[in-house]
GROMACS .gro file of C-alpha atoms in nm:
model
  399
    1UNK     CA    1   4.787  11.979  10.667
    2UNK     CA    2   4.481  12.149  10.631
    3UNK     CA    3   4.096  12.014  10.598
    4UNK     CA    4   3.986  12.050  10.233
    5UNK     CA    5   3.677  11.938  10.102
    6UNK     CA    6   3.669  11.480   9.998
    7UNK     CA    7   3.660  11.671   9.653
    8UNK     CA    8   3.844  11.321   9.504
    9UNK     CA    9   3.637  11.062   9.701
   10UNK     CA   10   3.381  10.880   9.489
   11UNK     CA   11   3.167  10.628   9.565
   12UNK     CA   12   3.141  10.249   9.442
   13UNK     CA   13   3.051  10.243   9.124
   14UNK     CA   14   3.065  10.615   9.041
   15UNK     CA   15   3.077  10.741   8.731
   16UNK     CA   16   3.153  11.103   8.547
   17UNK     CA   17   2.862  11.316   8.434
   18UNK     CA   18   2.876  11.495   8.075
   19UNK     CA   19   3.070  11.831   8.069
   20UNK     CA   20   3.290  11.947   8.291
   21UNK     CA   21   3.269  11.591   8.473
   22UNK     CA   22   3.454  11.428   8.124
   23UNK     CA   23   3.745  11.690   8.211
   24UNK     CA   24   3.746  11.537   8.541
   25UNK     CA   25   3.747  11.191   8.454
   26UNK     CA   26   4.002  11.241   8.142
   27UNK     CA   27   4.251  11.368   8.372
   28UNK     CA   28   4.205  11.038   8.649
   29UNK     CA   29   4.215  10.782   8.393
   30UNK     CA   30   4.547  10.983   8.297
   31UNK     CA   31   4.454  11.093   7.933
   32UNK     CA   32   4.634  11.478   8.004
   33UNK     CA   33   4.658  11.569   7.616
   34UNK     CA   34   4.278  11.438   7.534
   35UNK     CA   35   4.186  11.661   7.817
   36UNK     CA   36   4.435  11.978   7.684
   37UNK     CA   37   4.302  11.909   7.317
   38UNK     CA   38   3.910  11.896   7.532
   39UNK     CA   39   3.985  12.229   7.706
   40UNK     CA   40   4.083  12.416   7.370
   41UNK     CA   41   3.835  12.279   7.106
   42UNK     CA   42   3.578  12.422   7.170
   43UNK     CA   43   3.438  12.335   7.516
   44UNK     CA   44   3.044  12.557   7.629
   45UNK     CA   45   3.151  12.832   7.902
   46UNK     CA   46   2.985  12.656   8.126
   47UNK     CA   47   3.266  12.428   8.095
   48UNK     CA   48   3.554  12.676   8.066
   49UNK     CA   49   3.393  12.867   8.379
   50UNK     CA   50   3.338  12.609   8.664
   51UNK     CA   51   3.509  12.733   8.929
   52UNK     CA   52   3.445  12.387   9.128
   53UNK     CA   53   3.651  12.252   8.804
   54UNK     CA   54   3.936  12.441   8.869
   55UNK     CA   55   3.954  12.351   9.245
   56UNK     CA   56   3.918  12.010   9.183
   57UNK     CA   57   4.180  12.023   8.925
   58UNK     CA   58   4.411  12.215   9.196
   59UNK     CA   59   4.300  11.886   9.487
   60UNK     CA   60   4.401  11.606   9.238
   61UNK     CA   61   4.689  11.776   9.134
   62UNK     CA   62   4.572  11.761   8.721
   63UNK     CA   63   4.815  12.017   8.627
   64UNK     CA   64   4.662  11.924   8.241
   65UNK     CA   65   4.372  12.101   8.338
   66UNK     CA   66   4.516  12.361   8.494
   67UNK     CA   67   4.753  12.471   8.241
   68UNK     CA   68   4.682  12.781   8.083
   69UNK     CA   69   4.318  12.842   8.275
   70UNK     CA   70   4.425  13.048   8.498
   71UNK     CA   71   4.211  13.337   8.605
   72UNK     CA   72   4.149  13.604   8.870
   73UNK     CA   73   3.861  13.403   9.068
   74UNK     CA   74   4.022  13.069   9.120
   75UNK     CA   75   4.423  13.130   9.069
   76UNK     CA   76   4.527  13.188   9.432
   77UNK     CA   77   4.255  12.948   9.589
   78UNK     CA   78   4.422  12.684   9.343
   79UNK     CA   79   4.760  12.784   9.533
   80UNK     CA   80   4.635  12.729   9.860
   81UNK     CA   81   4.488  12.410   9.829
   82UNK     CA   82   4.758  12.330   9.599
   83UNK     CA   83   5.020  12.418   9.821
   84UNK     CA   84   4.831  12.201  10.141
   85UNK     CA   85   4.959  11.905   9.973
   86UNK     CA   86   5.335  11.983   9.916
   87UNK     CA   87   5.527  11.767  10.225
   88UNK     CA   88   5.249  11.566  10.280
   89UNK     CA   89   5.268  11.171  10.240
   90UNK     CA   90   4.938  11.156   9.950
   91UNK     CA   91   4.863  10.708  10.082
   92UNK     CA   92   4.789  10.861  10.452
   93UNK     CA   93   4.595  11.138  10.292
   94UNK     CA   94   4.424  10.959  10.073
   95UNK     CA   95   4.302  10.730  10.366
   96UNK     CA   96   4.229  11.015  10.610
   97UNK     CA   97   4.025  11.157  10.396
   98UNK     CA   98   3.821  10.803  10.324
   99UNK     CA   99   3.820  10.711  10.717
  100UNK     CA  100   4.043  10.345  10.638
  101UNK     CA  101   4.402  10.357  10.740
  102UNK     CA  102   4.412  10.001  10.583
  103UNK     CA  103   4.255  10.139  10.251
  104UNK     CA  104   4.428   9.936   9.964
  105UNK     CA  105   4.663  10.122   9.724
  106UNK     CA  106   4.705  10.122   9.359
  107UNK     CA  107   5.007  10.344   9.170
  108UNK     CA  108   5.040  10.389   8.813
  109UNK     CA  109   5.245  10.658   8.572
  110UNK     CA  110   5.023  10.835   8.336
  111UNK     CA  111   5.112  11.097   8.084
  112UNK     CA  112   4.990  11.432   8.141
  113UNK     CA  113   5.113  11.558   7.823
  114UNK     CA  114   5.316  11.505   7.509
  115UNK     CA  115   5.681  11.438   7.708
  116UNK     CA  116   5.583  11.437   8.059
  117UNK     CA  117   5.434  11.194   8.344
  118UNK     CA  118   5.327  11.166   8.667
  119UNK     CA  119   5.239  10.912   8.909
  120UNK     CA  120   4.879  10.813   9.047
  121UNK     CA  121   4.727  10.680   9.361
  122UNK     CA  122   4.420  10.552   9.448
  123UNK     CA  123   4.300  10.408   9.745
  124UNK     CA  124   4.013  10.186   9.798
  125UNK     CA  125   3.798  10.172  10.152
  126UNK     CA  126   3.686   9.841  10.243
  127UNK     CA  127   3.331   9.977  10.191
  128UNK     CA  128   3.451  10.049   9.807
  129UNK     CA  129   3.387  10.385   9.820
  130UNK     CA  130   3.768  10.534   9.631
  131UNK     CA  131   4.029  10.892   9.684
  132UNK     CA  132   4.238  10.964   9.335
  133UNK     CA  133   4.527  11.182   9.313
  134UNK     CA  134   4.817  11.314   9.075
  135UNK     CA  135   5.145  11.397   9.237
  136UNK     CA  136   5.128  11.706   9.014
  137UNK     CA  137   5.106  11.963   9.309
  138UNK     CA  138   5.439  12.104   9.292
  139UNK     CA  139   5.422  12.166   8.936
  140UNK     CA  140   5.089  12.335   8.984
  141UNK     CA  141   5.221  12.568   9.294
  142UNK     CA  142   5.535  12.652   9.039
  143UNK     CA  143   5.325  12.744   8.739
  144UNK     CA  144   5.064  12.918   8.957
  145UNK     CA  145   5.358  13.111   9.143
  146UNK     CA  146   5.574  13.231   8.856
  147UNK     CA  147   5.188  13.357   8.690
  148UNK     CA  148   5.138  13.555   9.004
  149UNK     CA  149   5.536  13.669   8.980
  150UNK     CA  150   5.586  13.506   9.308
  151UNK     CA  151   5.830  13.279   9.125
  152UNK     CA  152   6.053  13.063   9.443
  153UNK     CA  153   6.414  13.109   9.380
  154UNK     CA  154   6.649  12.899   9.148
  155UNK     CA  155   6.767  12.720   9.424
  156UNK     CA  156   6.418  12.634   9.584
  157UNK     CA  157   6.339  12.508   9.266
  158UNK     CA  158   6.628  12.286   9.209
  159UNK     CA  159   6.473  12.113   9.532
  160UNK     CA  160   6.138  12.114   9.429
  161UNK     CA  161   6.272  11.886   9.101
  162UNK     CA  162   6.501  11.671   9.355
  163UNK     CA  163   6.238  11.532   9.600
  164UNK     CA  164   6.149  11.276   9.380
  165UNK     CA  165   6.429  11.278   9.164
  166UNK     CA  166   6.209  11.210   8.839
  167UNK     CA  167   6.350  11.366   8.587
  168UNK     CA  168   6.043  11.309   8.341
  169UNK     CA  169   5.808  11.382   8.543
  170UNK     CA  170   5.603  11.727   8.533
  171UNK     CA  171   5.727  11.782   8.869
  172UNK     CA  172   6.084  11.810   8.740
  173UNK     CA  173   5.998  11.999   8.407
  174UNK     CA  174   5.783  12.255   8.563
  175UNK     CA  175   6.055  12.328   8.783
  176UNK     CA  176   6.353  12.375   8.518
  177UNK     CA  177   6.152  12.545   8.279
  178UNK     CA  178   6.085  12.814   8.576
  179UNK     CA  179   6.471  12.834   8.565
  180UNK     CA  180   6.532  12.897   8.221
  181UNK     CA  181   6.210  13.158   8.136
  182UNK     CA  182   6.360  13.371   8.422
  183UNK     CA  183   6.432  13.690   8.289
  184UNK     CA  184   6.778  13.730   8.344
  185UNK     CA  185   6.941  13.502   8.141
  186UNK     CA  186   7.289  13.544   8.226
  187UNK     CA  187   7.280  13.483   8.613
  188UNK     CA  188   7.037  13.181   8.521
  189UNK     CA  189   7.381  13.044   8.334
  190UNK     CA  190   7.625  13.110   8.581
  191UNK     CA  191   7.389  13.014   8.815
  192UNK     CA  192   7.354  12.646   8.644
  193UNK     CA  193   7.741  12.649   8.582
  194UNK     CA  194   7.801  12.670   8.934
  195UNK     CA  195   7.546  12.362   9.009
  196UNK     CA  196   7.738  12.177   8.753
  197UNK     CA  197   7.968  12.118   8.966
  198UNK     CA  198   7.756  11.999   9.253
  199UNK     CA  199   7.839  11.634   9.388
  200UNK     CA  200   7.467  11.531   9.340
  201UNK     CA  201   7.454  11.374   8.981
  202UNK     CA  202   7.062  11.478   8.990
  203UNK     CA  203   7.154  11.816   9.031
  204UNK     CA  204   7.439  11.833   8.784
  205UNK     CA  205   7.196  11.650   8.552
  206UNK     CA  206   6.861  11.932   8.636
  207UNK     CA  207   7.173  12.163   8.575
  208UNK     CA  208   7.294  12.072   8.281
  209UNK     CA  209   6.923  12.037   8.113
  210UNK     CA  210   6.903  12.406   8.179
  211UNK     CA  211   7.189  12.496   8.043
  212UNK     CA  212   7.103  12.283   7.682
  213UNK     CA  213   6.784  12.456   7.714
  214UNK     CA  214   6.944  12.799   7.710
  215UNK     CA  215   7.188  12.700   7.435
  216UNK     CA  216   6.924  12.653   7.183
  217UNK     CA  217   6.747  13.008   7.201
  218UNK     CA  218   6.913  13.238   7.408
  219UNK     CA  219   7.291  13.163   7.439
  220UNK     CA  220   7.352  13.367   7.761
  221UNK     CA  221   7.768  13.406   7.810
  222UNK     CA  222   7.890  13.211   7.510
  223UNK     CA  223   8.241  13.264   7.554
  224UNK     CA  224   8.261  13.143   7.887
  225UNK     CA  225   7.987  12.884   7.832
  226UNK     CA  226   8.195  12.680   7.617
  227UNK     CA  227   8.506  12.712   7.866
  228UNK     CA  228   8.296  12.574   8.104
  229UNK     CA  229   8.142  12.287   7.920
  230UNK     CA  230   8.471  12.193   7.744
  231UNK     CA  231   8.593  12.165   8.127
  232UNK     CA  232   8.287  11.977   8.198
  233UNK     CA  233   8.277  11.698   7.937
  234UNK     CA  234   8.624  11.601   8.005
  235UNK     CA  235   8.524  11.510   8.339
  236UNK     CA  236   8.194  11.417   8.324
  237UNK     CA  237   8.159  11.060   8.470
  238UNK     CA  238   7.744  11.032   8.495
  239UNK     CA  239   7.537  10.944   8.094
  240UNK     CA  240   7.210  11.139   8.223
  241UNK     CA  241   7.443  11.478   8.288
  242UNK     CA  242   7.671  11.394   7.958
  243UNK     CA  243   7.388  11.385   7.712
  244UNK     CA  244   7.220  11.749   7.793
  245UNK     CA  245   7.609  11.877   7.857
  246UNK     CA  246   7.696  11.720   7.468
  247UNK     CA  247   7.441  11.887   7.309
  248UNK     CA  248   7.477  12.255   7.472
  249UNK     CA  249   7.813  12.246   7.362
  250UNK     CA  250   7.746  12.167   7.036
  251UNK     CA  251   7.474  12.464   7.035
  252UNK     CA  252   7.700  12.683   7.164
  253UNK     CA  253   7.966  12.579   6.914
  254UNK     CA  254   7.773  12.557   6.612
  255UNK     CA  255   7.912  12.419   6.276
  256UNK     CA  256   8.220  12.256   6.250
  257UNK     CA  257   8.515  12.055   6.367
  258UNK     CA  258   8.391  11.897   6.763
  259UNK     CA  259   8.677  11.672   6.900
  260UNK     CA  260   8.500  11.720   7.236
  261UNK     CA  261   8.201  11.539   7.133
  262UNK     CA  262   8.318  11.279   6.892
  263UNK     CA  263   8.585  11.141   7.207
  264UNK     CA  264   8.237  11.018   7.359
  265UNK     CA  265   8.170  10.818   7.077
  266UNK     CA  266   8.279  10.518   7.249
  267UNK     CA  267   8.067  10.563   7.575
  268UNK     CA  268   7.939  10.285   7.750
  269UNK     CA  269   7.580  10.394   7.732
  270UNK     CA  270   7.384  10.416   7.437
  271UNK     CA  271   7.210  10.742   7.471
  272UNK     CA  272   7.561  10.954   7.531
  273UNK     CA  273   7.640  10.725   7.205
  274UNK     CA  274   7.341  10.864   7.021
  275UNK     CA  275   7.318  11.213   7.112
  276UNK     CA  276   7.679  11.221   6.995
  277UNK     CA  277   7.551  11.072   6.662
  278UNK     CA  278   7.307  11.319   6.636
  279UNK     CA  279   7.545  11.647   6.714
  280UNK     CA  280   7.774  11.493   6.394
  281UNK     CA  281   7.529  11.700   6.168
  282UNK     CA  282   7.738  12.006   6.294
  283UNK     CA  283   7.999  11.832   6.227
  284UNK     CA  284   7.883  11.719   5.845
  285UNK     CA  285   7.773  12.087   5.762
  286UNK     CA  286   8.131  12.237   5.740
  287UNK     CA  287   8.295  12.151   5.489
  288UNK     CA  288   8.672  12.148   5.640
  289UNK     CA  289   8.488  11.846   5.869
  290UNK     CA  290   8.273  11.698   5.671
  291UNK     CA  291   8.555  11.358   5.688
  292UNK     CA  292   8.558  11.369   6.014
  293UNK     CA  293   8.192  11.367   6.114
  294UNK     CA  294   8.147  11.087   5.869
  295UNK     CA  295   8.421  10.844   6.017
  296UNK     CA  296   8.269  10.887   6.356
  297UNK     CA  297   7.919  10.823   6.122
  298UNK     CA  298   7.999  10.537   6.031
  299UNK     CA  299   8.132  10.364   6.300
  300UNK     CA  300   7.843  10.443   6.520
  301UNK     CA  301   7.577  10.319   6.213
  302UNK     CA  302   7.712   9.974   6.357
  303UNK     CA  303   7.681  10.000   6.668
  304UNK     CA  304   7.535   9.721   6.868
  305UNK     CA  305   7.232   9.951   6.983
  306UNK     CA  306   6.939  10.017   6.735
  307UNK     CA  307   6.893  10.411   6.893
  308UNK     CA  308   7.260  10.483   6.796
  309UNK     CA  309   7.307  10.307   6.457
  310UNK     CA  310   6.919  10.514   6.356
  311UNK     CA  311   7.062  10.795   6.483
  312UNK     CA  312   7.375  10.765   6.255
  313UNK     CA  313   7.236  10.710   5.930
  314UNK     CA  314   6.976  10.949   5.981
  315UNK     CA  315   7.216  11.215   6.001
  316UNK     CA  316   7.433  11.042   5.739
  317UNK     CA  317   7.117  11.050   5.507
  318UNK     CA  318   7.055  11.466   5.600
  319UNK     CA  319   7.368  11.641   5.612
  320UNK     CA  320   7.609  11.382   5.405
  321UNK     CA  321   7.345  11.178   5.161
  322UNK     CA  322   7.611  11.209   4.823
  323UNK     CA  323   7.923  11.184   5.049
  324UNK     CA  324   8.015  10.821   4.941
  325UNK     CA  325   8.010  10.611   5.288
  326UNK     CA  326   7.639  10.695   5.327
  327UNK     CA  327   7.548  10.474   5.048
  328UNK     CA  328   7.811  10.225   5.155
  329UNK     CA  329   7.622  10.273   5.530
  330UNK     CA  330   7.269  10.224   5.349
  331UNK     CA  331   7.338   9.905   5.149
  332UNK     CA  332   7.491   9.738   5.507
  333UNK     CA  333   7.197   9.793   5.702
  334UNK     CA  334   6.925   9.702   5.483
  335UNK     CA  335   6.872   9.408   5.635
  336UNK     CA  336   6.880   9.585   6.005
  337UNK     CA  337   6.602   9.324   6.213
  338UNK     CA  338   6.558   9.657   6.453
  339UNK     CA  339   6.222   9.885   6.353
  340UNK     CA  340   6.445  10.263   6.408
  341UNK     CA  341   6.734  10.102   6.199
  342UNK     CA  342   6.442   9.990   5.888
  343UNK     CA  343   6.261  10.347   5.878
  344UNK     CA  344   6.611  10.540   5.877
  345UNK     CA  345   6.698  10.258   5.558
  346UNK     CA  346   6.362  10.304   5.368
  347UNK     CA  347   6.398  10.688   5.380
  348UNK     CA  348   6.763  10.710   5.286
  349UNK     CA  349   6.635  10.459   4.921
  350UNK     CA  350   6.372  10.610   4.889
  351UNK     CA  351   6.603  10.968   4.884
  352UNK     CA  352   6.789  10.807   4.609
  353UNK     CA  353   6.499  10.696   4.369
  354UNK     CA  354   6.387  10.345   4.518
  355UNK     CA  355   6.017  10.356   4.486
  356UNK     CA  356   5.968  10.023   4.613
  357UNK     CA  357   6.102  10.128   4.934
  358UNK     CA  358   5.939  10.435   5.033
  359UNK     CA  359   5.607  10.230   4.941
  360UNK     CA  360   5.704  10.052   5.222
  361UNK     CA  361   5.847  10.351   5.416
  362UNK     CA  362   5.454  10.491   5.391
  363UNK     CA  363   5.251  10.146   5.467
  364UNK     CA  364   5.424  10.185   5.797
  365UNK     CA  365   5.376  10.568   5.828
  366UNK     CA  366   4.979  10.506   5.766
  367UNK     CA  367   5.031  10.217   6.011
  368UNK     CA  368   5.183  10.455   6.268
  369UNK     CA  369   4.913  10.769   6.181
  370UNK     CA  370   4.895  11.057   5.995
  371UNK     CA  371   5.087  11.239   6.325
  372UNK     CA  372   5.332  11.020   6.393
  373UNK     CA  373   5.679  11.099   6.329
  374UNK     CA  374   5.733  10.818   6.079
  375UNK     CA  375   5.458  10.985   5.913
  376UNK     CA  376   5.655  11.300   5.879
  377UNK     CA  377   5.996  11.096   5.789
  378UNK     CA  378   5.788  10.930   5.455
  379UNK     CA  379   5.652  11.287   5.371
  380UNK     CA  380   6.046  11.423   5.357
  381UNK     CA  381   6.076  11.091   5.156
  382UNK     CA  382   5.798  11.130   4.898
  383UNK     CA  383   5.964  11.507   4.841
  384UNK     CA  384   6.360  11.295   4.805
  385UNK     CA  385   6.223  11.024   4.566
  386UNK     CA  386   6.043  11.307   4.358
  387UNK     CA  387   6.371  11.513   4.373
  388UNK     CA  388   6.536  11.172   4.269
  389UNK     CA  389   6.280  11.083   3.956
  390UNK     CA  390   6.359  11.451   3.819
  391UNK     CA  391   6.750  11.413   3.842
  392UNK     CA  392   6.715  11.108   3.615
  393UNK     CA  393   6.492  11.227   3.407
  394UNK     CA  394   6.584  11.308   3.048
  395UNK     CA  395   6.394  11.547   2.888
  396UNK     CA  396   6.194  11.520   2.568
  397UNK     CA  397   6.420  11.798   2.325
  398UNK     CA  398   6.764  11.619   2.487
  399UNK     CA  399   6.867  11.304   2.193
   0.00000   0.00000   0.00000
């Protein structure tokens, strides 16, 4: 590894200063989302034009600071710095910088954004000095290469994702986004279709996630996709792969009867059953398949797993509220102890005009915060409640 400045070594008890250093502290503490907010909400030019901050971010692995902050003065130096970490043992490098081969190591998982995480590694020397890094350098390299127009091949991006085999990491997701966003969507789909048969289940998962993403916003090769996905759904054994295959097949298929999806309603993994429940919305959209969809959703609403029950209840409430089975299911789950199910039951009762249920749902939403998914559900329930009341009110002129 090339010798780099010791930007990551701090004296014992060192505290970040104001301004740009606060961004550094936010990233070091794992507050990736907050760091992004700070960058986007009126920071002074001195902070936005801090070259050293950007070089530090590339060295530290602070993807959340670098994202959307590239410019002609820092991009190539950041790429060189981040590349120097690829393939290097981060613990050994931190100990080298500290000059202490026995420095004590701490590892923790930290968020990068709302969906992804990375690992934060800190090494503390015997004299109290410490050095810290986040292991997001591959994501940074991938991100910068794409912006410079020198992106790696699809195979290389897959290989980068498979190095730590963590589908929730920013290294994995940045590779996946880069593959999905290639200009030739058909070529990307055909590449992914080939990888769907790879003996490595993690490689198949990566490819399935790419296909699912393509199915949502581009839908290349629709007829071939349905054929390939139908065949893979019949033989795929890995639950994590199946989840994305089911989603992709449903997106390509559209509203209607989905026997290939419903065939997995009794899969042993609750994540698969939950995905099946979610995709039943498409079956419930088509008059000819409503009954079949409602029957499967009703069974899943009695599933042993709370996530599955909650998803099935939500789909029935949103897409088949007037079907007789929906009222039966809401009533049957009224005392469900799972909080996720409880929310869906309360929302269903509010849609039927139950003011007390709405008030309880609103209380829970206020506790969760105004930006929470629960608050969005409560807001929707408020509108449903008003519509239910309006439907039952008798106009004054009617005798």
